[in-house]
């Protein structure tokens, strides 16, 4: 069976981000059959502006939409800022959620998505993940319900180089990625019926 293509997005711009380390860990520990590409263009996407979202939207927004459309699913690792989703991540998803001049359907429509997050505190990604789940209701994205992956006290689970070293967390990450693969296959079957 060919690999399922997953686009992994970290909601953080910080160089030493635990959530960026988490998407790298997803790529490293991906189960057989999943090919994970890490999206690195979050910083380049301009603030969403309907006036710019016309026949020639900004190139970074077009690139994001294309990459989401071409992916079989998304893996999003989000930090939590002020009890919510980081602005740069929400902005990118606002661009991705809109239909375009060439496609009347959002690139997120019915897209299988797994959400995870890492934080140095005990609850630092929980509310952001909930907010993301609510955002994806509008696009009818197929978000993995379980397992949930909130890596608390994440600085204790990654080494100084940003490598995920905690075996329990690695196992939970693999379970989440397996559930994403199953969601993709389930979505394909539903679409073909």
XYZ file of N, CA and C in Angstrom:
579
model
N 0.837 -1.185 0.000
C 0.000 0.000 0.000
C 0.877 1.241 0.000
N 0.561 2.215 -0.872
C 1.388 3.418 -0.909
C 1.270 4.212 0.392
N 2.291 5.000 0.652
C 2.291 5.831 1.854
C 1.170 6.844 1.823
N 0.608 7.094 2.988
C -0.339 8.186 3.164
C 0.487 9.431 3.443
N 0.185 10.509 2.738
C 0.933 11.760 2.886
C 0.290 12.620 3.965
N 1.078 12.949 4.987
C 0.627 13.789 6.090
C 1.413 15.085 6.064
N 0.715 16.205 6.174
C 1.367 17.502 6.328
C 1.327 17.849 7.810
N 2.497 18.046 8.407
C 2.594 18.352 9.838
C 2.867 19.839 10.018
N 2.073 20.473 10.886
C 2.189 21.910 11.131
C 2.381 22.153 12.623
N 3.425 22.893 12.965
C 3.605 23.366 14.342
C 3.012 24.762 14.431
N 2.246 25.001 15.485
C 1.640 26.309 15.684
C 2.555 27.313 16.337
N 3.829 27.001 16.435
C 4.781 27.897 17.084
C 5.863 28.331 16.108
N 6.291 29.579 16.230
C 7.385 30.094 15.407
C 8.732 30.023 16.128
N 8.707 29.760 17.413
C 9.919 29.797 18.238
C 10.911 28.720 17.800
N 12.165 29.062 17.686
C 13.191 28.133 17.210
C 13.277 26.873 18.075
N 13.198 27.034 19.390
C 13.316 25.886 20.300
C 11.953 25.378 20.754
N 10.943 25.544 19.929
C 9.578 25.163 20.282
C 9.437 23.669 20.547
N 8.766 23.345 21.650
C 8.461 21.944 21.948
C 7.459 21.387 20.939
N 6.590 22.225 20.406
C 5.618 21.758 19.421
C 6.269 21.490 18.071
N 7.273 22.271 17.718
C 8.043 21.974 16.513
C 8.839 20.686 16.714
N 9.351 20.486 17.918
C 10.031 19.222 18.232
C 9.049 18.054 18.128
N 7.793 18.291 18.499
C 6.772 17.246 18.416
C 6.478 16.860 16.966
N 6.415 17.829 16.041
C 6.183 17.448 14.643
C 7.391 16.708 14.071
N 8.578 17.067 14.524
C 9.766 16.303 14.095
C 9.716 14.883 14.658
N 9.239 14.744 15.891
C 9.095 13.404 16.483
C 8.049 12.601 15.724
N 6.980 13.244 15.295
C 5.953 12.551 14.506
C 6.564 12.018 13.218
N 7.400 12.818 12.596
C 8.074 12.378 11.372
C 9.007 11.197 11.675
N 9.741 11.291 12.763
C 10.705 10.243 13.117
C 10.021 8.932 13.515
N 8.937 9.020 14.284
C 8.295 7.826 14.827
C 7.035 7.418 14.070
N 6.850 7.963 12.884
C 5.648 7.640 12.110
C 5.570 6.143 11.835
N 4.387 5.581 12.037
C 4.209 4.156 11.725
C 4.427 3.902 10.229
N 4.706 2.681 9.903
C 4.876 2.283 8.511
C 3.625 2.669 7.723
N 3.835 3.209 6.541
C 2.708 3.596 5.698
C 2.356 5.064 5.775
N 3.000 5.800 6.700
C 2.767 7.248 6.799
C 4.040 7.984 6.391
N 3.877 8.940 5.506
C 4.977 9.799 5.092
C 4.640 11.205 5.588
N 5.456 11.752 6.486
C 5.153 13.039 7.107
C 6.100 14.118 6.596
N 5.495 15.174 6.036
C 6.224 16.341 5.567
C 5.947 17.477 6.551
N 6.984 18.168 6.968
C 6.824 19.267 7.924
C 6.670 20.583 7.174
N 5.602 21.297 7.498
C 5.344 22.603 6.891
C 6.168 23.657 7.618
N 6.916 24.443 6.858
C 7.818 25.429 7.458
C 7.462 26.869 7.092
N 6.308 27.102 6.457
C 6.002 28.421 5.933
C 5.053 29.272 6.757
N 4.806 28.885 8.000
C 3.821 29.605 8.820
C 4.159 31.091 8.966
N 5.415 31.389 9.134
C 5.870 32.773 9.343
C 5.598 33.655 8.120
N 5.530 33.063 6.940
C 5.406 33.831 5.698
C 3.976 34.193 5.315
N 2.995 33.598 5.975
C 1.598 33.817 5.597
C 1.128 35.171 6.139
N 0.639 36.045 5.263
C 0.183 37.367 5.738
C -1.127 37.239 6.511
N -1.479 38.264 7.284
C -2.771 38.233 7.969
C -3.903 38.060 6.957
N -4.894 37.258 7.338
C -5.996 37.020 6.410
C -6.714 38.329 6.107
N -6.950 38.563 4.813
C -7.623 39.769 4.354
C -8.449 39.376 3.136
N -9.744 39.485 3.235
C -10.621 39.099 2.139
C -10.275 39.863 0.864
N -9.813 41.105 0.995
C -9.441 41.880 -0.188
C -8.254 41.264 -0.933
N -7.401 40.538 -0.222
C -6.254 39.871 -0.858
C -6.605 38.473 -1.350
N -7.715 37.952 -0.877
C -8.116 36.586 -1.222
C -8.992 36.632 -2.475
N -8.317 36.874 -3.592
C -9.005 37.023 -4.869
C -8.422 36.057 -5.887
N -8.390 36.413 -7.150
C -7.854 35.532 -8.192
C -6.362 35.262 -8.031
N -5.660 36.161 -7.356
C -4.225 35.978 -7.130
C -3.895 36.231 -5.658
N -4.276 35.296 -4.775
C -3.954 35.471 -3.356
C -2.440 35.412 -3.135
N -1.976 35.846 -1.981
C -0.539 35.796 -1.694
C 0.021 34.381 -1.877
N 1.209 34.315 -2.433
C 1.832 33.020 -2.738
C 1.923 32.093 -1.525
N 2.284 32.580 -0.324
C 2.353 31.657 0.816
C 1.000 31.024 1.146
N -0.080 31.773 0.995
C -1.414 31.226 1.262
C -1.789 30.188 0.209
N -1.460 30.480 -1.048
C -1.727 29.531 -2.132
C -0.942 28.236 -1.919
N 0.319 28.382 -1.511
C 1.160 27.212 -1.251
C 0.586 26.362 -0.117
N 0.150 26.997 0.969
C -0.436 26.254 2.083
C -1.677 25.499 1.625
N -2.561 26.169 0.928
C -3.784 25.516 0.444
C -3.452 24.321 -0.444
N -2.504 24.505 -1.343
C -2.111 23.418 -2.245
C -1.569 22.232 -1.458
N -0.701 22.508 -0.510
C -0.082 21.422 0.255
C -1.101 20.691 1.114
N -2.070 21.420 1.661
C -3.135 20.763 2.432
C -3.992 19.907 1.507
N -4.341 20.440 0.356
C -5.155 19.701 -0.601
C -4.453 18.423 -1.037
N -3.158 18.483 -1.290
C -2.400 17.323 -1.758
C -2.158 16.290 -0.656
N -2.222 16.706 0.593
C -1.989 15.781 1.708
C -3.233 14.933 1.957
N -3.004 13.720 2.410
C -4.122 12.851 2.793
C -4.681 13.249 4.153
N -3.843 13.866 4.978
C -4.272 14.286 6.304
C -3.302 15.296 6.889
N -3.716 15.890 8.007
C -2.886 16.868 8.707
C -2.576 16.387 10.119
N -1.393 16.739 10.586
C -1.007 16.558 11.984
C -0.640 17.944 12.479
N -1.371 18.444 13.461
C -1.130 19.792 13.980
C -0.712 19.702 15.445
N 0.424 20.321 15.762
C 0.899 20.417 17.143
C 0.767 21.871 17.559
N -0.035 22.113 18.587
C -0.300 23.492 18.970
C 0.072 23.807 20.410
N 0.779 24.918 20.598
C 0.909 25.456 21.949
C -0.379 26.188 22.292
N -0.443 26.713 23.479
C -1.608 27.480 23.908
C -1.144 28.862 24.330
N -1.743 29.878 23.718
C -1.435 31.251 24.073
C -2.698 31.883 24.648
N -2.636 32.359 25.869
C -3.776 33.027 26.506
C -5.054 32.193 26.401
N -4.922 30.907 26.704
C -6.049 29.966 26.696
C -6.581 29.691 25.296
N -5.833 29.976 24.253
C -6.349 29.758 22.909
C -5.275 29.346 21.921
N -5.674 29.329 20.664
C -4.802 28.949 19.554
C -3.872 30.120 19.220
N -2.596 29.871 18.982
C -1.698 30.953 18.581
C -2.233 31.656 17.336
N -2.091 32.965 17.298
C -2.612 33.755 16.182
C -2.083 33.320 14.829
N -0.796 32.976 14.746
C -0.226 32.592 13.444
C -0.855 31.304 12.925
N -1.159 30.377 13.829
C -1.790 29.125 13.408
C -3.232 29.378 12.986
N -3.961 30.138 13.789
C -5.358 30.440 13.445
C -5.423 31.185 12.121
N -4.508 32.121 11.901
C -4.455 32.861 10.648
C -4.244 31.922 9.457
N -3.300 30.996 9.580
C -3.044 30.041 8.491
C -4.283 29.206 8.201
N -4.960 28.770 9.255
C -6.165 27.964 9.070
C -7.304 28.798 8.494
N -7.351 30.098 8.805
C -8.349 30.972 8.180
C -8.129 31.023 6.670
N -6.879 31.165 6.239
C -6.586 31.140 4.804
C -6.980 29.791 4.207
N -6.591 28.713 4.873
C -6.853 27.372 4.331
C -8.332 27.044 4.275
N -9.118 27.636 5.156
C -10.535 27.277 5.257
C -11.397 27.895 4.159
N -10.892 28.907 3.488
C -11.697 29.627 2.512
C -11.654 28.965 1.140
N -12.797 28.911 0.452
C -12.785 28.474 -0.948
C -11.955 29.469 -1.763
N -11.551 29.063 -2.940
C -10.728 29.946 -3.776
C -11.407 30.180 -5.115
N -10.787 31.034 -5.907
C -11.323 31.313 -7.243
C -11.316 30.054 -8.110
N -10.374 29.155 -7.856
C -10.281 27.936 -8.670
C -10.915 26.721 -8.006
N -11.245 26.821 -6.718
C -11.869 25.699 -6.018
C -12.974 26.212 -5.103
N -14.203 25.777 -5.350
C -15.306 26.240 -4.508
C -15.353 25.569 -3.142
N -14.393 24.662 -2.888
C -14.370 23.911 -1.638
C -13.093 24.233 -0.869
N -13.209 24.392 0.428
C -12.062 24.632 1.295
C -11.074 23.478 1.213
N -9.790 23.788 1.318
C -8.775 22.726 1.346
C -8.883 21.874 2.614
N -9.606 22.387 3.616
C -9.800 21.648 4.868
C -11.085 20.821 4.874
N -11.909 20.956 3.849
C -13.191 20.254 3.819
C -12.984 18.742 3.879
N -13.557 18.137 4.900
C -13.503 16.689 5.118
C -12.078 16.153 5.249
N -11.123 17.011 5.533
C -9.717 16.584 5.668
C -9.515 15.901 7.012
N -8.975 14.681 7.042
C -8.641 14.041 8.319
C -7.511 14.791 9.022
N -7.694 15.029 10.316
C -6.740 15.839 11.085
C -6.518 15.224 12.461
N -5.265 15.164 12.871
C -4.904 14.790 14.241
C -4.316 16.020 14.911
N -4.734 16.256 16.148
C -4.264 17.414 16.912
C -3.507 16.924 18.138
N -2.387 17.568 18.410
C -1.587 17.248 19.594
C -0.981 18.551 20.104
N -0.285 18.469 21.204
C 0.394 19.654 21.713
C 1.316 19.321 22.859
N 2.308 20.181 23.027
C 3.290 20.023 24.098
C 3.412 21.335 24.846
N 3.551 21.238 26.162
C 3.652 22.439 26.991
C 4.492 22.150 28.227
N 5.172 23.165 28.760
C 5.957 22.964 29.973
C 5.089 22.865 31.225
N 3.822 23.229 31.113
C 2.894 23.209 32.245
C 2.028 21.955 32.192
N 1.074 21.862 33.101
C 0.203 20.685 33.129
C -1.001 20.783 32.204
N -1.363 21.999 31.756
C -2.574 22.150 30.944
C -2.365 23.010 29.705
N -1.131 23.298 29.333
C -0.843 24.320 28.344
C -1.196 24.072 26.906
N -1.873 23.025 26.566
C -2.313 22.819 25.184
C -3.771 22.382 25.130
N -4.340 22.072 26.267
C -5.691 21.501 26.330
C -6.731 22.423 25.713
N -6.757 23.675 26.131
C -7.788 24.605 25.633
C -7.543 24.966 24.174
N -6.283 25.068 23.766
C -5.980 25.352 22.360
C -6.462 24.211 21.470
N -6.268 22.981 21.924
C -6.748 21.844 21.136
C -8.270 21.859 21.028
N -8.944 22.199 22.110
C -10.398 22.287 22.079
C -10.847 23.368 21.097
N -10.185 24.512 21.113
C -10.529 25.601 20.194
C -10.316 25.179 18.742
N -9.246 24.437 18.477
C -9.012 23.943 17.109
C -10.136 23.001 16.681
N -10.522 22.107 17.579
C -11.612 21.185 17.248
C -12.878 21.951 16.871
N -13.151 23.037 17.587
C -14.334 23.850 17.272
C -14.186 24.524 15.909
N -13.005 25.000 15.579
C -12.779 25.642 14.283
C -13.019 24.663 13.135
N -12.656 23.417 13.344
C -12.778 22.429 12.267
C -14.200 21.909 12.083
N -15.110 22.294 12.967
C -16.517 21.945 12.747
C -17.036 22.623 11.484
N -16.650 23.876 11.277
C -17.130 24.643 10.128
C -16.699 24.002 8.810
N -15.477 23.484 8.764
C -14.954 22.911 7.525
C -15.304 21.432 7.379
N -16.018 20.896 8.344
C -16.385 19.486 8.341
C -15.151 18.588 8.226
N -14.051 19.076 8.810
C -12.830 18.271 8.847
C -13.065 17.066 9.744
N -12.379 15.987 9.454
C -12.560 14.732 10.191
C -11.461 14.615 11.250
N -11.708 15.217 12.395
C -10.702 15.277 13.455
C -10.709 13.982 14.265
N -9.527 13.447 14.495
C -9.382 12.249 15.325
C -9.853 12.591 16.742
N -10.767 11.787 17.267
C -11.283 12.020 18.614
C -10.379 11.456 19.695
N -9.922 10.244 19.487
C -9.060 9.586 20.470
C -8.020 8.756 19.743
N -6.847 8.661 20.285
C -6.432 9.201 21.576
C -6.144 10.696 21.484
N -6.243 11.365 22.601
C -5.815 12.749 22.702
C -4.367 12.751 23.167
N -3.604 13.712 22.675
C -2.194 13.787 23.069
C -1.882 15.197 23.545
N -1.858 15.346 24.863
C -1.437 16.595 25.502
C -0.201 16.261 26.319
N 0.936 16.687 25.824
C 2.192 16.360 26.492
C 2.478 17.436 27.540
N 2.163 17.120 28.782
C 2.409 18.054 29.875
C 3.836 17.881 30.381
N 4.376 18.954 30.982
C 5.768 18.978 31.450
C 6.696 18.437 30.347
N 6.446 18.960 29.145
C 7.111 18.439 27.943
C 8.625 18.582 28.000
N 9.123 19.594 28.680
C 10.572 19.782 28.778
C 11.246 18.575 29.446
N 10.477 17.759 30.165
C 11.011 16.553 30.793
C 10.944 15.349 29.848
N 10.272 15.485 28.721
C 10.067 14.359 27.794
C 10.901 14.485 26.524
N 11.525 15.647 26.347
C 12.425 15.891 25.222
C 13.815 16.162 25.788
N 14.850 15.757 25.043
C 16.205 16.059 25.519
C 16.598 17.475 25.101
N 17.809 17.876 25.442
C 18.280 19.242 25.176
C 18.347 19.554 23.684
N 18.418 18.531 22.843
C 18.469 18.732 21.392
C 17.082 18.696 20.747
N 16.034 18.548 21.567
C 14.680 18.539 21.034
C 14.196 17.187 20.564
N 14.868 16.121 20.996
C 14.453 14.768 20.628
C 13.499 14.217 21.680
N 12.387 13.663 21.230
C 11.442 13.027 22.141
C 12.060 11.737 22.654
N 12.200 11.633 23.983
C 12.878 10.482 24.573
C 11.981 9.648 25.479
N 10.829 10.170 25.851
C 9.938 9.471 26.772
C 9.169 8.380 26.022
N 9.380 7.126 26.402
C 8.787 5.993 25.674
C 7.264 5.987 25.728
N 6.678 6.378 26.850
C 5.215 6.417 26.954
C 4.647 7.442 25.972
N 5.290 8.590 25.883
C 4.837 9.630 24.960
C 5.029 9.188 23.517
N 6.131 8.540 23.223
C 6.359 8.016 21.867
C 5.255 7.032 21.500
N 4.896 6.164 22.424
C 3.826 5.201 22.165
C 2.493 5.905 21.914
N 2.179 6.916 22.714
C 0.931 7.676 22.517
C 0.935 8.416 21.179
N 2.080 8.958 20.791
C 2.201 9.628 19.500
C 1.941 8.635 18.373
N 2.520 7.460 18.466
C 2.283 6.436 17.431
C 0.812 6.034 17.383
N 0.178 5.922 18.538
C -1.254 5.595 18.563
C -2.077 6.677 17.871
N -1.737 7.943 18.118
C -2.455 9.039 17.475
C -2.254 8.998 15.962
N -1.039 8.744 15.513
C -0.770 8.671 14.078
C -1.463 7.467 13.445
N -1.527 6.353 14.165
C -2.288 5.194 13.672
C -3.769 5.551 13.530
N -4.296 6.288 14.507
C -5.703 6.705 14.453
C -5.937 7.657 13.286
N -4.966 8.517 12.981
C -5.083 9.407 11.833
C -5.118 8.589 10.541
N -4.251 7.607 10.429
C -4.252 6.748 9.234
C -5.594 6.037 9.089
N -6.128 5.550 10.187
C -7.438 4.876 10.152
C -8.535 5.853 9.738
N -8.465 7.100 10.223
C -9.450 8.129 9.870
C -9.372 8.442 8.373
N -8.167 8.487 7.829
C -8.007 8.728 6.392
C -8.661 7.605 5.595
N -8.386 6.375 5.980
C -8.967 5.232 5.259
C -10.485 5.220 5.387
N -10.986 5.511 6.567
C -12.433 5.571 6.810
C -13.081 6.662 5.953
N -12.424 7.806 5.850
C -12.939 8.919 5.057
C -12.975 8.551 3.584
N -11.950 7.841 3.123
C -11.914 7.411 1.719
C -13.050 6.454 1.417
N -13.313 5.527 2.327
C -14.392 4.567 2.122
C -15.742 5.301 2.083
N -15.944 6.229 3.008
C -17.204 6.997 3.044
C -17.398 7.800 1.767
N -16.310 8.360 1.242
C -16.402 9.180 0.025
C -16.716 8.343 -1.208
N -16.314 7.072 -1.188
C -16.538 6.206 -2.353
C -17.894 5.535 -2.377
N -18.624 5.641 -1.270
C -19.949 4.981 -1.184
C -21.017 5.826 -1.832
